[in-house]
Amino acid sequence: MFKKLLIANRGEIAVRIIRACRDLGVSPVVVYSEADRYSLAVQLADQAHPIGGSTASESYLSVDKIIDAALATGCEALHPGYGFLAEDESLVNACTDAGVVFVGPSAASIESMGDKLRSRSLVAAAGVPVVPGTENPVATLEEAAESSREIGYPIMLKASAGGGGKGMRLVRNEDQLRSAFQMTRGEAKAAFSDSTVYLEKYLERPRHIEVQVLGDRHGNLIHLGERECSIQRRHQKLLEECPSPFVGPEMRRDLGEAALAVARAVDYTNAGTVEFLVDAASSARPAPFYFLEMNTRLQVEHPVTEMVTGLDLAREQIRIAAGEKLSLSQDDVTWRGAAIECRIYAEDSANNFYPSPGGITLLSEPSGPGIRNDSGVCEGYEIPLEYDPLISKLVAHGRDRAEAIQRMRRALDEYKVAGVRTTIPFFHAVLGHERFLGGDLHTHFIDEHGLLSGTLQGSDGRLPRMMAALYHYLEAREGSSPDSTPGRRSRWKDYNRFPNLDSLEGP
Ligand code: ADP
């Protein structure tokens, strides 16, 4: 096993990897940008190495700075986390050149899956269904119009190099295609330096269901079942669960086999995720599913799989990179209960998810049976403007989906963050929705059920009343208590800005 490992990332995922390192007896080292000097990851690591500037391009996206940090700190391995350089084969190659082990798949696997068109043809050749569409780039409007007529509207115009929910556009007819075609190409060129686009059939109300895979360097490859990620906003996941309420044992087996075939097609090692769109609206059963893409890294939503399988995926990743064998076979994989994850962001969900950066003046995190909170922040921490404003991933596990939901609602009630607005009220609304409770999900769930902007008034009013009572109690106590401090009093006053609290006046 490695002695020292560099974490080339920040926020909650850096903290998550620090914990995996500690459990393995590996010394964790983090890099940090100027904006992250006082982050939780910096506090928890054995060593923190500065890599300068606050913007991502000046810091976490600089291959040279990351490699220099690994060499300067004497790290034998490097974990990229997710985002930033996690799916950039140039980091893998630079690691190889520097003699540092990259915790992830080979550069060739990353490259094959990095381009959507290329991965589609690879996967189709392996016998796994892909979303019906074009096999080659579509270079002219005429070609696009002809292919769209063949596929049948509506279609999805997609940038081959796209990612993160960007570089795709829904087109319902030929008129729309005329304006969308050049626009999507231009945007793709600007965002991904590649204007290649192609067409896919647009599935109305699909479910996004993905399969976690894990492979070692000894030819062992297993899948760990599915995650449902249909609760999305602008094609970006907000809430994920394991297992999917839509998937039974037969479909799980079929999805698992398809995911393994995809992974085998690119000689995949380490942790990866094969994403599928499931056409749940089709009358066919089992419902047809189509390969969407493969993410060649650990995913944000990996904890729900961990809770249900009992595995530590980050730990497995490091073990695999160190040349060890998988700690279990396919037959050893068991699924126990259900888990749900809510991505808690410093965003104002009552105001179109507007970012809400700033200082966290008070933080009280939920805990108790079945609750796990993978957090990247601490009280006093200033959420920087420069990066994704994820505060934490709140995960609830229960014996079944109903219990996991109940526990999540309890945990959301307990979770108190002051100083910034959060997406906690939004999740209250989702988890209380009848259709969500029934497991009737699809990728437009949030828009269709009016769970966006302006509709959220916090929870049922119980929480604001409780908080007001607590506030008045503390006010009274702090006035008389010998250990009261001005600082403490003003922190509680920050509940004025607690997103669920309309007013401190009480009912
Ligand atoms: P990205 O790489 O940007 O994450 P994906 O191809 O993985 O993009 O798709 C992200 C989301 O976009 C999917 O979960 C789904 O909601 C939507 N989507 C993508 N392709 C289609 C399609 N052909 N039909 C309907 N929705 C789609």
XYZ file of C-alpha atoms and ligand atoms in Angstrom:
534
model
C 0.000 0.000 0.000
C 1.057 3.595 -0.604
C 2.532 5.656 2.211
C 1.344 9.052 0.964
C -1.388 10.021 -1.464
C -2.112 13.401 -3.041
C -5.721 14.511 -3.353
C -6.001 16.737 -6.400
C -9.365 18.163 -5.459
C -11.259 20.203 -2.888
C -14.494 20.374 -0.887
C -16.420 17.361 0.296
C -14.756 14.896 -2.079
C -11.298 15.830 -0.755
C -12.591 15.176 2.775
C -14.129 11.885 1.624
C -10.797 10.689 0.187
C -8.890 11.824 3.295
C -11.156 9.490 5.302
C -10.531 6.552 2.949
C -6.773 7.182 3.238
C -6.929 7.192 7.034
C -8.863 3.920 7.084
C -6.122 2.378 4.938
C -3.240 3.842 6.956
C -2.200 6.071 4.027
C -1.096 9.635 4.787
C -3.409 12.106 2.969
C -2.003 15.262 1.377
C -4.246 17.891 -0.230
C -3.570 20.709 -2.631
C -5.387 23.980 -2.002
C -6.023 27.204 -3.853
C -5.937 30.646 -2.277
C -9.740 30.520 -1.789
C -9.503 27.202 0.078
C -6.800 28.117 2.597
C -9.174 27.599 5.544
C -11.153 24.675 4.160
C -12.114 21.566 6.089
C -9.969 19.392 3.807
C -6.906 21.537 4.614
C -7.624 21.139 8.336
C -8.055 17.372 8.133
C -5.156 16.393 5.857
C -1.690 15.507 7.145
C -0.202 18.052 4.789
C -1.657 20.794 2.590
C 0.235 22.077 -0.418
C -0.610 25.506 -1.906
C -1.107 25.655 -5.657
C -1.855 29.353 -5.960
C -4.663 31.393 -7.478
C -8.335 31.135 -6.661
C -9.766 30.375 -10.087
C -9.915 26.730 -11.116
C -7.678 27.314 -14.148
C -4.975 28.820 -11.905
C -5.147 25.924 -9.450
C -7.141 22.656 -9.604
C -7.097 22.550 -13.422
C -3.332 22.974 -13.760
C -1.730 19.589 -14.534
C 1.752 21.058 -13.991
C 0.944 22.445 -10.546
C -0.729 19.214 -9.463
C 2.205 17.068 -10.580
C 4.697 19.467 -8.974
C 2.716 19.185 -5.732
C 2.804 15.362 -5.849
C 6.574 15.404 -6.368
C 7.257 18.135 -3.805
C 5.328 16.262 -1.114
C 6.736 12.829 -1.976
C 3.328 11.268 -2.792
C 3.370 7.917 -4.566
C -0.235 8.111 -5.734
C -2.761 10.731 -6.796
C -6.552 10.639 -6.451
C -8.324 13.111 -8.749
C -11.767 13.037 -7.051
C -14.468 14.095 -9.515
C -14.732 17.143 -11.774
C -11.631 19.265 -12.491
C -8.997 16.917 -14.012
C -10.642 13.609 -13.055
C -11.479 12.704 -16.649
C -8.521 14.315 -18.350
C -6.151 11.751 -19.810
C -3.328 14.319 -19.842
C -3.218 14.115 -16.022
C -2.952 10.304 -16.223
C -0.105 10.570 -18.730
C 1.651 13.229 -16.640
C 1.358 10.965 -13.583
C 2.897 8.071 -15.504
C 5.770 10.295 -16.683
C 6.361 11.509 -13.113
C 6.242 8.003 -11.631
C 3.065 8.723 -9.628
C 0.232 6.132 -9.593
C -3.075 7.584 -10.840
C -6.040 6.317 -8.821
C -8.400 5.661 -11.708
C -8.636 3.955 -15.087
C -6.048 4.036 -17.882
C -5.622 7.083 -20.117
C -6.915 4.958 -23.020
C -10.185 4.100 -21.218
C -10.727 7.758 -20.319
C -10.039 8.847 -23.876
C -12.410 6.278 -25.381
C -15.262 7.372 -23.147
C -14.468 11.113 -23.243
C -16.041 11.573 -26.645
C -19.766 10.798 -26.758
C -19.836 9.798 -30.432
C -16.837 7.519 -30.125
C -18.171 5.867 -26.983
C -21.552 5.295 -28.687
C -19.977 3.347 -31.525
C -17.721 1.361 -29.170
C -20.672 0.438 -26.988
C -22.951 -0.422 -29.919
C -20.204 -2.735 -31.255
C -20.197 -4.477 -27.854
C -23.893 -5.284 -28.366
C -25.306 -2.769 -25.842
C -28.208 -0.597 -27.082
C -27.449 3.113 -27.489
C -30.066 5.896 -27.784
C -31.167 5.759 -31.465
C -29.355 8.487 -33.405
C -26.536 9.258 -35.829
C -23.331 7.238 -35.823
C -21.213 10.037 -37.281
C -20.830 13.769 -36.735
C -23.466 15.882 -38.434
C -21.602 18.579 -40.347
C -24.286 20.522 -42.221
C -27.838 21.693 -41.614
C -29.042 19.644 -44.605
C -27.540 16.477 -43.142
C -29.044 17.285 -39.757
C -32.505 17.819 -41.309
C -32.336 14.563 -43.239
C -31.176 12.512 -40.216
C -33.805 14.146 -37.982
C -36.558 13.116 -40.388
C -35.220 9.549 -40.333
C -34.934 9.387 -36.523
C -38.229 11.263 -36.048
C -38.747 14.464 -34.016
C -38.260 15.374 -31.234
C -34.500 14.973 -31.331
C -31.626 15.971 -29.044
C -28.761 17.834 -30.669
C -25.622 16.992 -28.719
C -22.031 18.160 -28.621
C -19.773 15.131 -28.827
C -17.369 16.682 -26.318
C -20.186 17.948 -24.044
C -20.585 17.268 -20.346
C -22.027 18.554 -17.090
C -25.482 18.937 -18.653
C -24.097 21.447 -21.182
C -23.918 21.194 -24.962
C -27.320 19.646 -25.686
C -30.501 21.090 -27.119
C -33.994 19.714 -27.578
C -35.352 20.226 -31.106
C -39.030 19.543 -31.794
C -39.276 20.358 -35.507
C -37.346 21.440 -38.584
C -37.937 25.129 -37.903
C -36.267 24.837 -34.510
C -33.464 22.805 -36.038
C -32.539 25.695 -38.331
C -31.684 28.036 -35.450
C -30.500 25.333 -33.021
C -27.933 23.754 -35.319
C -25.422 26.596 -35.665
C -26.067 27.755 -32.118
C -25.232 24.356 -30.597
C -22.133 24.031 -32.771
C -20.961 27.511 -31.762
C -21.566 26.846 -28.080
C -19.758 23.508 -28.315
C -16.771 25.195 -29.922
C -16.675 27.902 -27.258
C -17.202 25.596 -24.256
C -15.345 22.436 -25.312
C -13.092 23.662 -28.171
C -14.815 21.128 -30.427
C -17.832 21.925 -32.602
C -18.658 18.272 -33.417
C -22.370 17.589 -32.907
C -24.629 14.575 -33.504
C -28.285 13.673 -33.092
C -30.142 11.418 -30.699
C -33.807 10.537 -30.440
C -35.254 12.639 -27.608
C -36.938 10.425 -25.047
C -39.932 12.046 -23.354
C -39.939 11.478 -19.594
C -37.087 8.957 -19.382
C -35.560 7.764 -16.133
C -31.832 8.202 -15.619
C -30.535 4.948 -14.160
C -26.841 4.176 -13.879
C -24.736 1.215 -12.820
C -21.621 1.313 -10.634
C -18.768 -0.899 -11.817
C -15.472 -1.810 -10.194
C -12.545 -3.583 -11.856
C -9.086 -4.532 -10.648
C -5.879 -5.079 -12.596
C -6.195 -8.859 -12.322
C -9.141 -9.157 -14.703
C -11.882 -9.068 -12.050
C -14.823 -6.846 -12.930
C -18.073 -6.555 -10.977
C -21.130 -4.302 -10.877
C -22.691 -2.980 -7.679
C -26.215 -2.433 -8.912
C -27.986 0.707 -10.008
C -28.675 4.232 -8.830
C -31.679 6.234 -9.913
C -30.806 9.861 -10.716
C -33.993 11.105 -12.386
C -34.499 14.074 -10.056
C -32.662 16.672 -12.102
C -32.634 20.342 -12.889
C -31.243 21.420 -16.252
C -29.975 17.873 -16.859
C -28.009 17.994 -13.599
C -28.692 15.549 -10.769
C -30.048 16.835 -7.455
C -31.186 13.699 -5.625
C -30.146 10.106 -6.177
C -31.180 6.793 -4.733
C -30.180 3.149 -4.573
C -31.867 0.910 -5.564
C -34.125 2.442 -8.207
C -37.815 2.013 -7.300
C -38.340 1.061 -10.962
C -35.795 -1.769 -11.176
C -36.553 -5.354 -10.188
C -34.103 -8.282 -10.020
C -34.456 -9.133 -13.723
C -33.809 -5.600 -14.944
C -30.962 -5.237 -12.422
C -29.324 -8.300 -13.926
C -29.783 -6.982 -17.496
C -28.505 -3.508 -16.646
C -25.581 -5.024 -14.748
C -24.611 -7.251 -17.673
C -24.869 -4.335 -20.100
C -22.680 -2.173 -17.821
C -20.060 -4.917 -17.573
C -20.052 -5.327 -21.369
C -19.424 -1.579 -21.725
C -16.601 -1.691 -19.164
C -15.042 -4.741 -20.835
C -15.114 -2.987 -24.223
C -12.595 -0.437 -22.884
C -10.585 -2.769 -20.571
C -11.865 -0.780 -17.649
C -10.179 -0.822 -14.254
C -10.994 1.055 -11.028
C -14.407 2.626 -10.249
C -16.651 3.802 -13.065
C -20.307 4.402 -13.835
C -22.261 3.384 -16.900
C -25.257 5.671 -17.389
C -28.459 4.599 -19.111
C -31.680 6.301 -20.125
C -34.656 4.059 -19.434
C -37.722 4.582 -21.615
C -40.177 4.033 -18.781
C -42.956 5.677 -20.826
C -42.775 2.832 -23.361
C -45.395 0.109 -22.895
C -42.733 -2.588 -23.329
C -41.726 -4.512 -20.175
C -38.991 -4.805 -19.159
C -38.677 -1.179 -20.260
C -36.056 -0.547 -22.954
C -32.826 1.032 -21.767
C -30.094 2.773 -23.738
C -26.460 3.579 -23.019
C -25.963 7.304 -22.439
C -22.332 7.640 -21.394
C -19.682 6.236 -19.083
C -18.136 8.359 -16.342
C -14.587 7.188 -15.808
C -14.257 8.272 -12.177
C -15.878 8.130 -8.759
C -19.257 9.863 -8.911
C -20.786 12.447 -6.614
C -23.610 10.035 -5.764
C -21.411 7.038 -4.866
C -22.439 7.080 -1.149
C -25.926 5.650 -1.840
C -24.299 2.566 -3.358
C -21.924 2.380 -0.396
C -24.770 2.493 2.113
C -26.668 -0.308 0.391
C -23.734 -2.600 -0.477
C -21.674 -1.880 2.645
C -18.581 -1.205 0.501
C -16.210 1.759 0.708
C -15.714 2.715 -2.940
C -12.953 5.273 -2.367
C -11.026 2.689 -0.364
C -11.530 0.098 -3.127
C -10.219 2.609 -5.649
C -6.992 3.107 -3.712
C -6.553 -0.636 -3.143
C -7.008 -1.327 -6.857
C -4.491 1.384 -7.783
C -2.011 -0.236 -5.382
C -2.339 -3.463 -7.393
C -4.548 -5.337 -4.940
C -7.400 -7.621 -5.945
C -11.066 -6.693 -5.537
C -12.156 -7.549 -2.036
C -15.280 -9.360 -3.288
C -16.687 -11.251 -6.285
C -19.977 -10.612 -8.095
C -21.668 -13.337 -6.067
C -20.587 -11.637 -2.836
C -22.395 -8.388 -3.702
C -25.573 -7.976 -1.671
C -27.960 -5.057 -1.454
C -29.419 -4.172 1.925
C -32.246 -1.661 2.242
C -32.429 1.652 0.409
C -30.473 4.914 0.453
C -31.180 8.444 -0.757
C -28.794 11.358 -1.258
C -29.706 15.061 -1.349
C -27.114 17.480 -2.702
C -27.200 20.403 -0.282
C -26.007 23.493 -2.130
C -25.431 27.080 -1.041
C -28.151 28.129 -3.460
C -31.484 29.825 -2.972
C -33.992 27.243 -4.157
C -36.862 29.711 -3.673
C -35.126 32.068 -6.071
C -34.307 29.937 -9.098
C -31.349 28.272 -7.358
C -29.411 31.517 -7.369
C -25.922 30.942 -5.867
C -25.614 32.075 -2.274
C -21.911 32.263 -1.477
C -20.715 33.695 1.823
C -19.709 32.767 5.330
C -21.320 29.911 7.265
C -22.034 31.565 10.578
C -23.729 28.614 12.206
C -23.760 24.950 11.311
C -25.553 22.124 13.041
C -25.397 18.887 11.063
C -27.884 16.032 11.318
C -26.915 12.595 12.603
C -28.583 9.597 14.218
C -29.606 6.177 12.858
C -29.105 5.770 9.110
C -27.760 9.281 8.502
C -24.466 10.174 6.844
C -23.452 13.695 5.898
C -20.454 13.971 3.559
C -19.610 17.600 4.166
C -16.866 19.867 2.873
C -17.517 22.812 5.149
C -17.285 23.877 8.774
C -18.616 26.740 10.850
C -16.852 29.975 9.958
C -16.007 28.724 6.474
C -16.494 31.154 3.618
C -18.082 29.389 0.609
C -16.057 30.701 -2.321
C -17.635 32.169 -5.419
C -15.155 30.412 -7.652
C -16.389 26.817 -7.427
C -19.459 24.635 -7.321
C -21.244 25.724 -4.096
C -21.862 22.209 -2.744
C -22.080 22.252 1.056
C -22.584 18.562 1.647
C -24.240 15.386 0.465
C -26.832 14.291 2.942
C -27.484 10.549 2.786
C -30.194 8.536 4.530
C -30.320 4.742 4.688
C -33.259 2.648 5.804
C -34.555 -0.916 5.691
C -36.658 0.118 2.712
C -37.307 3.234 0.608
C -40.091 4.494 2.889
C -37.793 4.368 5.918
C -34.951 6.058 4.022
C -37.344 8.874 3.010
C -38.630 9.264 6.561
C -35.083 9.467 7.904
C -34.088 11.958 5.229
C -37.000 14.200 6.194
C -35.927 14.036 9.820
C -32.327 14.847 8.870
C -33.379 17.785 6.680
C -35.367 19.137 9.631
C -32.313 18.837 11.876
C -29.891 20.408 9.394
C -29.258 24.046 10.282
C -27.059 26.303 8.224
C -26.996 30.040 8.777
C -25.241 32.724 6.775
C -26.081 31.318 3.354
C -29.272 30.116 1.686
C -29.465 26.398 0.971
C -31.441 23.892 -1.094
C -32.836 22.224 2.063
C -36.386 23.663 1.577
C -36.424 22.335 -1.988
C -35.729 18.790 -0.777
C -38.496 19.066 1.817
C -40.867 19.797 -1.050
C -39.584 16.924 -3.221
C -39.625 14.381 -0.419
C -43.125 15.372 0.573
C -44.498 15.007 -2.960
C -46.991 12.207 -3.448
C -45.517 11.183 -6.818
C -42.029 11.005 -5.337
C -43.296 8.813 -2.522
C -44.865 6.552 -5.160
C -41.508 6.280 -6.973
C -43.053 7.744 -10.122
C -39.952 9.595 -11.305
C -38.629 10.953 -14.595
C -36.075 13.546 -15.621
C -38.703 16.351 -15.840
C -40.202 15.603 -12.442
C -39.084 18.913 -10.909
C -40.461 21.152 -13.692
C -43.651 19.192 -14.191
C -44.600 19.213 -10.549
C -43.896 22.915 -10.048
C -41.043 22.333 -7.607
C -38.966 25.170 -8.984
C -38.679 28.846 -8.177
C -41.271 30.670 -6.136
C -43.226 27.614 -5.056
C -41.243 26.882 -1.945
C -42.296 28.372 1.320
C -40.123 26.259 3.561
C -41.514 23.259 5.396
C -44.876 22.938 7.045
C -44.356 25.820 9.455
C -43.347 23.587 12.341
C -39.672 24.324 11.874
C -39.961 28.135 11.852
C -42.042 27.954 15.043
C -39.508 25.652 16.699
C -36.633 27.892 15.660
C -38.382 30.993 16.951
C -38.974 29.312 20.304
C -35.341 28.197 20.455
C -34.152 31.674 19.591
C -36.236 33.331 22.321
C -35.063 30.730 24.829
C -31.414 31.356 23.990
C -31.892 35.105 24.056
C -33.304 34.854 27.568
C -30.657 32.379 28.741
C -27.702 34.201 27.296
C -28.627 37.371 29.097
C -28.250 35.657 32.463
C -25.754 32.895 31.812
C -22.240 33.439 33.202
C -20.618 31.841 30.169
C -22.513 33.799 27.563
C -20.358 35.574 25.036
C -21.307 38.305 22.583
C -20.071 36.076 19.740
C -22.360 33.246 20.641
C -25.374 35.478 20.905
C -24.815 37.037 17.522
C -24.413 33.611 15.937
C -27.861 32.585 17.055
C -29.198 35.826 15.717
C -28.114 34.554 12.326
C -31.195 32.408 12.343
C -32.781 35.507 10.903
C -31.209 34.332 7.722
C -32.016 30.660 8.136
C -33.819 29.809 4.896
C -36.724 27.988 6.498
C -37.444 30.770 8.909
C -39.854 33.350 7.500
C -39.887 35.458 10.616
C -38.753 35.261 14.202
C -42.022 36.649 15.410
C -43.518 33.182 15.716
C -47.086 32.220 14.851
P -23.754 15.114 -19.627
O -22.564 14.388 -20.164
O -23.740 16.564 -19.947
O -24.042 14.810 -18.194
P -25.678 13.141 -20.556
O -25.603 12.654 -21.943
O -25.134 12.246 -19.492
O -24.998 14.579 -20.474
O -27.180 13.484 -20.202
C -27.570 14.178 -19.031
C -29.086 14.237 -18.918
O -29.642 14.854 -20.097
C -29.776 12.885 -18.837
O -29.810 12.368 -17.530
C -31.176 13.250 -19.347
O -31.922 13.916 -18.367
C -30.874 14.245 -20.454
N -30.749 13.576 -21.775
C -29.595 13.277 -22.427
N -29.856 12.687 -23.614
C -31.195 12.604 -23.731
C -32.091 12.084 -24.732
N -31.648 11.538 -25.856
N -33.435 12.166 -24.482
C -33.917 12.734 -23.342
N -33.117 13.246 -22.378
C -31.780 13.176 -22.549
